C-alpha cells in the first residue's frame, strides 16, 4: 500500500453518510488492495508512482473560472468545482430528477444505494477509492417513457493541488431517453477520481459522452459503467487527451437480451502525455450486440494504452461483438501498447477484433505534398481525417462542432517529426 | 447437430499403451544431490554441473507463473522422479542390433521405425525414451556433410565449445520458472549443428516418449544453424494413458546465424487425460529462437495432446531483415486446457513476422491464444501480420484471445485480427446433403479451417497431422 492510499483509507474511515453501508464493503477490499506495479496486469503499462506519495488538499473550493457554456447547446449544466456542486437546480423538465448525493430523499436513497457499485466492478482499485471517498456527486433519475430534450452536462473542474472524488448515479426508466455529457478539463497539478454508473431499464436509451480532456500535470482516474437491460440502447463517445496520469475504465454489462451498445473512443496524445483506456464488455445473456471502435494518434513522447476485453459468458448465444482498434504512431519516441482480448464461452456467436499500429500512409502524404500542401498541413489533414470519421458519428452535431476546433488545435500543436 | 459433433470428439488415445521395459529410475524428489547424480549418470564435465546448480538455486527463488488461462492442482516437485532410463541403456549399445528389442517394438508400434532401411527416405531420427536417447539414425551419413546430429548428453562431452557458447544463450537459466527447472534437471534431447553454407541433406526429427510412472520428462534441444545453412526439424511426442498427471518441461533453443534458415515443426500428442480430465501430461515448454541478420525461423505446431499446455514458441528478430513465422493449430477437447501462442520481438530493421493461429475447442475444453508482438525503437520498417481464428464445437467449451501489441517505432506496421466462429448448421447441411456422413463433414470443415497451417508442415507430417485431427474428432459427431 502506498502512502497516498494509506491516507485515503484513514480518511475513508471518517466518512459517514447514508451510503456508509455500501462503502464498508469497498473499504474492506481497499484495505487488502495491492498498490499497482508493473506486474499488475491492469496497470502493466501505466505507472502510478506519481501518485504513490503525493499529497493534495481536500476540496478547497478554489477560485476557478466559470465553465464555458457550449454555444448552441440546449443543456442543463451541473458544474462541480473541486468536487462540490455549484449549480442551482431549478426548472427541470418534467420526468427528470437531479439531486446532489448528499440531499437525496429517502425514496431516492433506496434505489441509489442499490445502484451504487452495481455496474462498476470492484476490480478497479481507484473505483474502490471513489466508493469510499466520493461524498460529492449527483443522482439523476429519468422517469418512464420520458424523453429529455436538453443535454445534461456534468462539468468537473479541479483547482491546483486539490484532490476531488465525484460520483454520478443515473437511472433511466423503461422507454425513457436522455443524453449525458461528462466533461473533465484542466491542466493544473491535481488529482481526481470521477466514476459514473448508468442503469438502463428495458428499452431505455442513453446517448453518452465522456470528454476526458485533462492535460498537463492533472492526474485523473475514472470510469463510466453501464448496465443494460432488455433492448436498452447505448451510444457512447469517449475522447481522451492524456496527462501525466490519465486512466479511464469503461464497463458495459449486457444484463438483458437484445441490448445494443455502440462505443466510439478517440485519444490524441502529445508531449509527455499518457492515456490509458480499459474497456470491458460483458455479454451475460444471449442476443446482445456490441460495436466498439477505438482510434488513437500518439505523438512526441506520449504513450497510449488500450485494453479492450469482450467476454461472452456461457449461454450468451447469438451475440454479435466487434472491436476495432487503430492507431497512428507519429514519433520515434512515442509508444502504443494495445491488447484487444476475447474470452468466449458460447459457440453460436460472431466475434471479431482487430488492432493496427502504423504511421501516416506515405503515399497519401506524397499525394498531398505533390499538390502543394506543406508537410505539416498534410499531416494535420490526414490525421484529422482519421479521427473525424468517429467525430462524424457523434449523434449530437452541436457537440461535434464544439469538439472539432479543439481537435484541430491539438493537431496544429503536435510536433511534426 | 451440436450433439452429433460432440460425439465425434470422443475417441481413444492410440499411443496410450505402456511398454514393459526394465528401468533404472531415481526415487522421487529434487535436491542438489539429485542434480549431481544426473550429472554423474551423464558423465558430464564440471562446468555443466555448476551450470545446473546455478539454475537450481535460481529456480528455488522463483515463483510458479499464474497468469496463464489454465487451472490445475499445485504440482509437488518432490513427488516426481527426475531420471528414468531403460536398464539396457546402461551400457550404451553400439549399434541398433544391441538395442533392447522391446524398445524398438515400442517405436514400431508408434509408427516410428528406427531401422534405417525401413525409414522414409530422407528423415533422420533421434529417439528419446524417458530420460535417455535410445538411438540416433543416419548419423554417419549426416556427418559426411558436416552436420552434427546427436543426443545433447553426447554433445556436452564431444562438442563442449559449441554447447558452452550457445546453451542458455537464447533461453537463459533465469528466464522463467519451468525453464530454470529444466536447466537444473534436463536429461536428454537433441543437438544439431549445421555448418556454414550447408543445406542439411535430410529432415531431422526427434521422437519423445514418456513411459515410466511418476517421472517427468525434461528434454533440452539446441539447434545451431551456422551462416547460410538450412535445416528442417520435426518433433513428435506421446505418452501412456495413466490416471496421474505427469510433467513435461522442455526447453528448445534455436540459433539462426546470418542468412540461416530453420524450420521447426512439432506434432504434439502427449496423453491428454480422459474426458473427465483425469490424468494427462502437463506440457510446460519454453521454445525460442534468435534470428541474426537475414535469418529465418519458422515454427509450425500441431497441438492435440496434453492435459494442460503452456507453450509460446518465440522469435527474437535481432538481425536486420530477419524473418519469424508461427503457424499453429491447437485442438482441445474433453477437459484439455491450452494456453499457447508466440512472441515476435522485432529488434532489427525491416524484420518481418507472420502469425497464423487456429484454435479449435470442443467438449469442455479451453483454448487460448496468447501472443506478444513488440516493435522496438530500432525496428524501422518492421512488419507484422497476425491472424487468430477460433472454431468452437459445442456450447461447453471456451476460446480466448489475449494478444499484446507494443510499438515504439512509427515506421513499423502491426496488424492483428481475430475471429470466432462455429461449425455452422449450414456448412453441415451442405456436406450432408451431398452424401457425407456428419463425421466426415466435421473433419472436412476442420481440415479446411486448418489448411493454411498444414501446408507449412513437411509432407510426411502434414499427412500425420491431418490424420491426427481426424482421429481426434472421430466420434465428435453423432
XYZ file of N, CA and C in Angstrom, chain B residues 170-369:
600
model
N 19.843 -18.395 -25.634
C 18.528 -17.956 -26.113
C 17.511 -17.967 -24.966
N 17.524 -19.057 -24.213
C 16.666 -19.140 -23.025
C 17.596 -19.234 -21.814
N 17.867 -18.114 -21.162
C 18.800 -18.149 -20.033
C 18.196 -18.889 -18.837
N 19.047 -19.259 -17.904
C 18.590 -20.050 -16.755
C 17.465 -19.360 -15.993
N 17.543 -18.022 -15.905
C 16.567 -17.314 -15.088
C 15.305 -16.935 -15.880
N 15.203 -17.417 -17.094
C 14.127 -16.960 -17.977
C 12.733 -17.105 -17.369
N 12.384 -18.271 -16.963
C 11.098 -18.470 -16.298
C 11.172 -19.719 -15.440
N 10.133 -19.924 -14.665
C 10.109 -20.988 -13.662
C 10.439 -22.370 -14.237
N 9.735 -22.738 -15.307
C 9.919 -24.089 -15.846
C 11.224 -24.213 -16.626
N 11.653 -23.115 -17.229
C 12.939 -23.147 -17.938
C 14.069 -23.331 -16.932
N 13.967 -22.656 -15.802
C 15.005 -22.783 -14.772
C 15.049 -24.219 -14.265
N 13.860 -24.806 -14.054
C 13.800 -26.197 -13.591
C 14.444 -27.120 -14.630
N 14.130 -26.858 -15.909
C 14.705 -27.661 -16.981
C 16.225 -27.550 -16.975
N 16.740 -26.329 -16.825
C 18.203 -26.131 -16.820
C 18.852 -26.966 -15.724
N 18.173 -27.103 -14.601
C 18.745 -27.839 -13.480
C 18.707 -29.344 -13.711
N 17.637 -29.863 -14.281
C 17.450 -31.323 -14.287
C 17.351 -31.957 -15.671
N 17.609 -31.199 -16.742
C 17.379 -31.796 -18.062
C 18.237 -33.039 -18.230
N 17.684 -34.024 -18.929
C 18.396 -35.286 -19.042
C 18.893 -35.557 -20.461
N 17.983 -35.438 -21.425
C 18.475 -35.625 -22.782
C 17.693 -34.773 -23.759
N 17.955 -34.957 -25.014
C 17.346 -34.127 -26.028
C 18.266 -34.152 -27.220
N 17.991 -33.352 -28.191
C 18.804 -33.429 -29.402
C 19.694 -32.200 -29.546
N 20.804 -32.438 -30.194
C 21.726 -31.356 -30.507
C 21.968 -31.379 -32.015
N 21.822 -30.216 -32.625
C 22.031 -30.149 -34.066
C 22.950 -28.979 -34.380
N 23.944 -29.255 -35.203
C 24.774 -28.155 -35.701
C 24.891 -28.294 -37.218
N 24.508 -27.254 -37.919
C 24.645 -27.274 -39.379
C 25.746 -26.277 -39.727
N 26.819 -26.783 -40.371
C 27.944 -25.882 -40.656
C 27.600 -24.822 -41.706
N 28.482 -23.849 -41.806
C 28.295 -22.732 -42.744
C 27.917 -23.200 -44.142
N 26.893 -22.596 -44.666
C 26.550 -22.824 -46.072
C 25.999 -24.194 -46.412
N 25.764 -25.038 -45.408
C 25.301 -26.400 -45.714
C 23.781 -26.460 -45.663
N 23.231 -27.133 -46.637
C 21.813 -27.413 -46.617
C 21.662 -28.843 -46.128
N 21.084 -29.028 -44.972
C 21.016 -30.354 -44.354
C 20.369 -31.330 -45.339
N 21.064 -32.452 -45.668
C 20.605 -33.317 -46.761
C 19.305 -34.051 -46.460
N 18.930 -34.147 -45.188
C 17.644 -34.803 -44.900
C 16.949 -34.104 -43.749
N 15.667 -34.420 -43.592
C 14.899 -33.884 -42.476
C 15.434 -34.510 -41.187
N 15.551 -33.729 -40.140
C 15.946 -34.281 -38.852
C 14.708 -34.365 -37.979
N 14.657 -35.391 -37.139
C 13.499 -35.428 -36.264
C 13.824 -36.094 -34.940
N 13.101 -35.682 -33.921
C 13.260 -36.306 -32.609
C 11.904 -36.802 -32.182
N 11.897 -37.996 -31.598
C 10.639 -38.534 -31.131
C 10.735 -38.781 -29.636
N 9.879 -38.091 -28.868
C 9.934 -38.210 -27.414
C 8.839 -39.128 -26.920
N 9.220 -40.003 -25.984
C 8.248 -40.912 -25.411
C 8.451 -40.920 -23.899
N 7.370 -40.679 -23.137
C 7.431 -40.888 -21.692
C 6.841 -42.265 -21.456
N 7.512 -43.122 -20.682
C 6.991 -44.469 -20.429
C 6.798 -44.722 -18.944
N 7.824 -44.409 -18.158
C 7.827 -44.757 -16.740
C 6.783 -43.941 -15.971
N 6.267 -44.536 -14.863
C 5.308 -43.842 -13.990
C 6.009 -42.749 -13.189
N 5.239 -41.757 -12.804
C 5.716 -40.739 -11.858
C 7.008 -40.039 -12.260
N 7.323 -40.096 -13.514
C 8.536 -39.398 -13.917
C 8.145 -38.115 -14.627
N 9.080 -37.225 -14.705
C 8.888 -36.042 -15.524
C 9.847 -36.149 -16.676
N 9.503 -35.584 -17.808
C 10.494 -35.559 -18.873
C 10.955 -34.126 -19.060
N 12.260 -33.950 -19.014
C 12.828 -32.614 -19.125
C 13.858 -32.661 -20.235
N 13.415 -32.428 -21.451
C 14.391 -32.541 -22.514
C 14.847 -31.157 -22.932
N 15.992 -31.158 -23.571
C 16.596 -29.902 -23.960
C 17.079 -30.063 -25.397
N 16.665 -29.180 -26.232
C 17.086 -29.261 -27.621
C 17.812 -27.971 -27.991
N 18.910 -28.134 -28.670
C 19.691 -26.971 -29.097
C 20.016 -27.140 -30.581
N 19.579 -26.208 -31.381
C 19.861 -26.280 -32.816
C 20.609 -25.029 -33.230
N 21.760 -25.228 -33.837
C 22.546 -24.088 -34.291
C 22.685 -24.190 -35.805
N 22.171 -23.203 -36.491
C 22.327 -23.177 -37.950
C 23.341 -22.076 -38.254
N 24.519 -22.488 -38.662
C 25.581 -21.512 -38.931
C 25.257 -20.720 -40.203
N 26.054 -19.703 -40.468
C 25.755 -18.766 -41.561
C 25.344 -19.478 -42.843
N 24.266 -19.046 -43.430
C 23.851 -19.522 -44.735
C 23.382 -20.964 -44.791
N 23.181 -21.599 -43.647
C 22.770 -23.006 -43.684
C 21.260 -23.130 -43.629
N 20.786 -24.366 -43.773
C 19.348 -24.601 -43.823
C 19.036 -25.943 -43.183
N 18.027 -25.991 -42.322
C 17.648 -27.269 -41.735
C 16.147 -27.287 -41.457
N 15.587 -28.493 -41.622
C 14.183 -28.681 -41.285
C 14.126 -29.759 -40.212
N 13.453 -29.464 -39.126
C 13.478 -30.325 -37.958
C 12.061 -30.642 -37.508
N 11.817 -31.909 -37.192
C 10.479 -32.313 -36.761
C 10.533 -32.897 -35.370
N 9.453 -32.720 -34.654
C 9.425 -33.226 -33.285
C 8.071 -33.872 -33.039
N 8.089 -35.055 -32.407
C 6.833 -35.718 -32.097
C 6.874 -36.263 -30.694
N 5.733 -36.456 -30.085
C 5.757 -36.957 -28.717
C 4.473 -37.679 -28.326
N 4.606 -38.736 -27.504
C 3.451 -39.462 -26.970
C 3.776 -39.977 -25.575
N 2.749 -40.406 -24.854
C 2.933 -40.948 -23.510
C 1.813 -41.919 -23.206
N 2.053 -42.879 -22.265
C 0.999 -43.841 -21.934
C -0.184 -43.177 -21.229
N -1.280 -43.916 -21.255
C -2.518 -43.457 -20.662
C -2.489 -43.788 -19.177
N -2.498 -42.801 -18.329
C -2.444 -43.037 -16.877
C -3.350 -42.057 -16.162
N -3.738 -42.422 -14.941
C -4.617 -41.547 -14.181
C -3.878 -40.385 -13.526
N -2.560 -40.560 -13.347
C -1.809 -39.485 -12.709
C -1.339 -38.496 -13.772
N -1.155 -37.272 -13.356
C -0.596 -36.279 -14.266
C 0.915 -36.415 -14.261
N 1.509 -36.185 -15.420
C 2.956 -36.209 -15.498
C 3.440 -34.900 -16.086
N 4.607 -34.497 -15.643
C 5.123 -33.187 -16.038
C 6.130 -33.315 -17.179
N 5.970 -32.451 -18.145
C 6.934 -32.382 -19.238
C 7.332 -30.925 -19.368
N 8.571 -30.614 -19.011
C 9.015 -29.217 -19.074
C 10.267 -29.156 -19.929
N 10.090 -28.826 -21.190
C 11.214 -28.843 -22.116
C 11.685 -27.431 -22.430
N 12.911 -27.344 -22.900
C 13.418 -26.082 -23.419
C 14.004 -26.354 -24.803
N 13.633 -25.542 -25.760
C 14.200 -25.655 -27.099
C 14.823 -24.312 -27.459
N 16.087 -24.350 -27.836
C 16.761 -23.118 -28.243
C 17.195 -23.245 -29.704
N 16.865 -22.246 -30.490
C 17.302 -22.245 -31.886
C 18.173 -21.012 -32.117
N 19.301 -21.233 -32.770
C 20.157 -20.102 -33.120
C 20.295 -20.090 -34.636
N 19.763 -19.074 -35.269
C 19.905 -18.955 -36.722
C 20.868 -17.805 -36.989
N 22.099 -18.160 -37.358
C 23.102 -17.120 -37.630
C 22.800 -16.483 -38.995
N 23.607 -15.515 -39.386
C 23.328 -14.743 -40.604
C 22.893 -15.631 -41.771
N 21.805 -15.246 -42.411
C 21.284 -15.914 -43.610
C 20.894 -17.372 -43.432
N 20.839 -17.856 -42.204
C 20.466 -19.255 -41.998
C 18.949 -19.382 -41.936
N 18.487 -20.608 -42.114
C 17.049 -20.839 -42.048
C 16.757 -22.116 -41.266
N 15.879 -21.995 -40.284
C 15.474 -23.173 -39.511
C 13.959 -23.303 -39.597
N 13.546 -24.493 -39.930
C 12.120 -24.774 -39.964
C 11.864 -25.814 -38.889
N 11.075 -25.473 -37.894
C 10.868 -26.353 -36.750
C 9.403 -26.741 -36.666
N 9.123 -28.029 -36.810
C 7.724 -28.461 -36.795
C 7.479 -29.412 -35.635
N 6.355 -29.280 -35.009
C 6.016 -30.124 -33.879
C 4.645 -30.734 -34.093
N 4.534 -32.027 -33.836
C 3.205 -32.600 -33.695
C 3.153 -33.119 -32.274
N 2.423 -32.428 -31.428
C 2.405 -32.738 -30.004
C 1.179 -33.570 -29.701
N 1.417 -34.791 -29.249
C 0.294 -35.692 -28.991
C 0.514 -36.431 -27.673
N 0.899 -35.681 -26.641
C 1.012 -36.276 -25.309
C -0.366 -36.739 -24.885
N -0.399 -37.664 -23.926
C -1.695 -38.158 -23.443
C -2.508 -36.991 -22.838
N -3.724 -36.758 -23.349
C -4.486 -35.583 -22.917
C -5.350 -35.794 -21.681
N -5.301 -36.952 -21.081
C -6.208 -37.225 -19.966
C -7.515 -37.762 -20.504
N -8.359 -38.305 -19.627
C -9.630 -38.833 -20.121
C -10.638 -37.682 -20.239
N -11.876 -38.031 -20.629
C -12.815 -36.953 -20.932
C -13.246 -36.178 -19.690
N -12.972 -36.765 -18.492
C -13.295 -36.035 -17.275
C -12.091 -35.313 -16.688
N -11.030 -35.292 -17.456
C -9.858 -34.519 -17.040
C -8.946 -35.287 -16.103
N -9.105 -36.606 -16.035
C -8.235 -37.378 -15.169
C -6.967 -37.753 -15.918
N -5.837 -37.520 -15.298
C -4.571 -37.867 -15.921
C -4.192 -36.897 -17.035
N -3.126 -37.265 -17.738
C -2.665 -36.411 -18.828
C -1.374 -35.713 -18.473
N -0.741 -35.201 -19.501
C 0.571 -34.568 -19.335
C 0.402 -33.064 -19.136
N 1.170 -32.527 -18.212
C 1.298 -31.073 -18.105
C 2.463 -30.683 -19.008
N 2.165 -29.929 -20.020
C 3.186 -29.624 -21.020
C 3.587 -28.150 -20.891
N 4.652 -27.899 -20.134
C 5.087 -26.518 -19.875
C 6.424 -26.290 -20.584
N 6.349 -25.709 -21.749
C 7.512 -25.723 -22.628
C 7.952 -24.315 -22.994
N 9.262 -24.106 -23.004
C 9.804 -22.830 -23.449
C 10.566 -23.062 -24.749
N 10.117 -22.431 -25.818
C 10.793 -22.580 -27.109
C 11.091 -21.200 -27.644
N 12.316 -20.966 -28.031
C 12.651 -19.630 -28.507
C 13.775 -19.697 -29.539
N 13.734 -18.757 -30.455
C 14.762 -18.706 -31.489
C 15.357 -17.304 -31.541
N 16.647 -17.252 -31.855
C 17.260 -15.960 -32.127
C 17.603 -15.921 -33.606
N 17.166 -14.871 -34.281
C 17.463 -14.744 -35.707
C 18.456 -13.615 -35.916
N 19.585 -13.955 -36.506
C 20.562 -12.923 -36.838
C 20.245 -12.363 -38.221
N 21.142 -11.526 -38.743
C 20.847 -10.818 -39.986
C 20.319 -11.736 -41.088
N 19.198 -11.360 -41.649
C 18.581 -12.073 -42.777
C 18.295 -13.540 -42.512
N 18.262 -13.930 -41.266
C 17.946 -15.321 -40.951
C 16.432 -15.492 -40.901
N 16.009 -16.758 -40.972
C 14.575 -17.015 -40.942
C 14.282 -18.215 -40.059
N 13.354 -18.057 -39.157
C 12.928 -19.183 -38.344
C 11.428 -19.330 -38.484
N 11.007 -20.563 -38.708
C 9.592 -20.825 -38.895
C 9.148 -21.915 -37.920
N 8.235 -21.568 -37.030
C 7.680 -22.552 -36.089
C 6.341 -23.028 -36.643
N 6.167 -24.333 -36.732
C 4.850 -24.849 -37.084
C 4.470 -25.846 -36.018
N 3.304 -25.717 -35.441
C 2.934 -26.684 -34.409
C 1.505 -27.167 -34.583
N 1.342 -28.459 -34.330
C 0.004 -29.030 -34.279
C -0.119 -29.608 -32.884
N -0.964 -29.008 -32.094
C -1.080 -29.380 -30.686
C -2.403 -30.080 -30.481
N -2.364 -31.394 -30.239
C -3.636 -32.075 -29.992
C -3.649 -32.733 -28.625
N -2.487 -32.909 -28.031
C -2.412 -33.651 -26.770
C -2.256 -32.763 -25.551
N -1.859 -33.383 -24.440
C -1.600 -32.759 -23.138
C -2.862 -32.299 -22.430
N -2.874 -32.485 -21.111
C -3.995 -32.018 -20.296
C -3.922 -30.497 -20.196
N -2.719 -30.009 -19.940
C -2.510 -28.563 -19.851
C -1.315 -28.203 -20.721
N -1.499 -27.253 -21.599
C -0.390 -26.806 -22.446
C -0.087 -25.356 -22.131
N 1.176 -25.069 -22.035
C 1.648 -23.734 -21.690
C 2.899 -23.547 -22.552
N 2.728 -22.937 -23.701
C 3.793 -23.040 -24.690
C 3.761 -21.849 -25.645
N 4.856 -21.172 -25.805
C 4.896 -19.963 -26.627
C 6.178 -19.923 -27.467
N 6.242 -20.694 -28.543
C 7.454 -20.663 -29.381
C 7.657 -19.247 -29.932
N 8.816 -18.677 -29.699
C 9.026 -17.265 -29.973
C 10.214 -17.017 -30.874
N 10.252 -15.820 -31.450
C 11.397 -15.424 -32.269
C 11.897 -14.069 -31.800
N 13.179 -14.009 -31.552
C 13.791 -12.711 -31.294
C 14.456 -12.297 -32.600
N 13.871 -11.316 -33.260
C 14.373 -10.910 -34.577
C 15.442 -9.845 -34.367
N 16.635 -10.329 -34.033
C 17.701 -9.420 -33.631
C 18.358 -8.756 -34.831
N 18.623 -9.562 -35.870
C 19.341 -9.026 -37.016
C 18.409 -8.318 -37.992
N 18.970 -7.364 -38.752
C 18.178 -6.684 -39.769
C 17.659 -7.715 -40.788
N 16.504 -7.424 -41.355
C 15.899 -8.253 -42.412
C 15.575 -9.685 -41.991
N 15.591 -9.980 -40.716
C 15.288 -11.361 -40.324
C 13.780 -11.591 -40.317
N 13.416 -12.866 -40.390
C 12.007 -13.225 -40.541
C 11.609 -14.264 -39.499
N 10.487 -14.064 -38.888
C 9.953 -15.042 -37.942
C 8.554 -15.447 -38.374
N 8.265 -16.743 -38.274
C 6.928 -17.206 -38.641
C 6.397 -18.147 -37.573
N 5.098 -18.119 -37.380
C 4.474 -19.019 -36.409
C 3.153 -19.502 -36.984
N 3.069 -20.790 -37.209
C 1.832 -21.381 -37.707
C 1.379 -22.410 -36.677
N 0.163 -22.275 -36.223
C -0.253 -23.175 -35.159
C -1.682 -23.662 -35.330
N -1.866 -24.952 -35.076
C -3.211 -25.497 -34.925
C -3.258 -26.097 -33.534
N -4.175 -25.644 -32.715
C -4.313 -26.214 -31.381
C -5.727 -26.744 -31.245
N -5.833 -28.042 -30.978
C -7.146 -28.663 -30.807
C -7.281 -29.115 -29.357
N -8.320 -28.647 -28.689
C -8.565 -29.138 -27.333
C -9.940 -29.770 -27.288
N -10.059 -30.821 -26.505
C -11.353 -31.480 -26.332
C -11.371 -32.047 -24.928
N -12.453 -32.745 -24.544
C -12.541 -33.255 -23.181
C -12.372 -32.103 -22.215
N -11.450 -32.243 -21.280
C -11.208 -31.177 -20.302
C -9.857 -30.486 -20.551
N -9.320 -30.674 -21.739
C -7.995 -30.119 -22.024
C -7.957 -28.596 -21.890
N -6.809 -28.075 -21.514
C -6.627 -26.637 -21.463
C -5.343 -26.297 -22.209
N -5.440 -25.359 -23.100
C -4.243 -24.944 -23.821
C -4.116 -23.436 -23.753
N -2.947 -22.968 -23.376
C -2.653 -21.543 -23.422
C -1.386 -21.468 -24.249
N -1.550 -21.126 -25.508
C -0.386 -21.192 -26.393
C -0.417 -20.046 -27.388
N 0.730 -19.703 -27.898
C 0.832 -18.587 -28.821
C 2.288 -18.315 -29.092
N 2.638 -17.097 -29.355
C 4.026 -16.812 -29.718
C 4.407 -15.407 -29.306
N 5.708 -15.167 -29.317
C 6.191 -13.797 -29.133
C 7.070 -13.469 -30.330
N 6.840 -12.316 -30.927
C 7.713 -11.851 -32.000
C 8.325 -10.541 -31.511
N 9.615 -10.588 -31.233
C 10.289 -9.400 -30.719
C 11.101 -8.809 -31.869
N 10.623 -7.716 -32.424
C 11.311 -7.104 -33.563
C 12.351 -6.117 -33.043
N 13.626 -6.449 -33.263
C 14.687 -5.537 -32.838
C 15.384 -4.896 -34.034
N 15.622 -5.687 -35.091
C 16.360 -5.185 -36.239
C 15.470 -4.486 -37.256
N 16.118 -3.797 -38.174
C 15.392 -3.090 -39.232
C 14.757 -4.078 -40.217
N 13.641 -3.678 -40.782
C 12.970 -4.469 -41.827
C 12.720 -5.925 -41.447
N 12.519 -6.158 -40.186
C 12.217 -7.510 -39.752
C 10.740 -7.785 -40.033
N 10.456 -9.048 -40.305
C 9.072 -9.391 -40.659
C 8.595 -10.582 -39.852
N 7.355 -10.561 -39.467
C 6.808 -11.736 -38.792
C 5.380 -11.997 -39.220
N 5.039 -13.266 -39.275
C 3.682 -13.690 -39.629
C 3.206 -14.659 -38.558
N 2.013 -14.450 -38.074
C 1.452 -15.349 -37.073
C 0.090 -15.822 -37.570
N -0.037 -17.130 -37.746
C -1.342 -17.687 -38.110
C -1.687 -18.715 -37.039
N -2.721 -18.462 -36.297
C -3.062 -19.368 -35.220
C -4.510 -19.823 -35.367
N -4.700 -21.140 -35.357
C -6.045 -21.695 -35.487
C -6.335 -22.505 -34.235
N -7.316 -22.084 -33.506
C -7.675 -22.806 -32.291
C -9.015 -23.489 -32.459
N -9.077 -24.754 -32.093
C -10.350 -25.494 -32.187
C -10.677 -26.001 -30.788
N -11.805 -25.600 -30.257
C -12.179 -26.114 -28.936
C -13.437 -26.935 -29.046
N -13.428 -28.054 -28.322
C -14.601 -28.924 -28.292
C -14.772 -29.424 -26.865
N -15.840 -30.154 -26.627
C -16.082 -30.720 -25.300
C -16.170 -29.631 -24.256
N -15.471 -29.812 -23.128
C -15.467 -28.804 -22.072
C -14.091 -28.157 -21.961
N -13.399 -28.079 -23.070
C -12.024 -27.607 -23.040
C -11.936 -26.092 -23.174
N -10.775 -25.572 -22.841
C -10.492 -24.150 -23.029
C -9.230 -23.982 -23.847
N -9.310 -23.120 -24.841
C -8.209 -22.953 -25.778
C -7.897 -21.457 -25.875
N -6.712 -21.062 -25.480
C -6.370 -19.636 -25.505
C -5.202 -19.376 -26.434
N -5.297 -18.282 -27.165
C -4.126 -17.785 -27.888
C -3.566 -16.630 -27.077
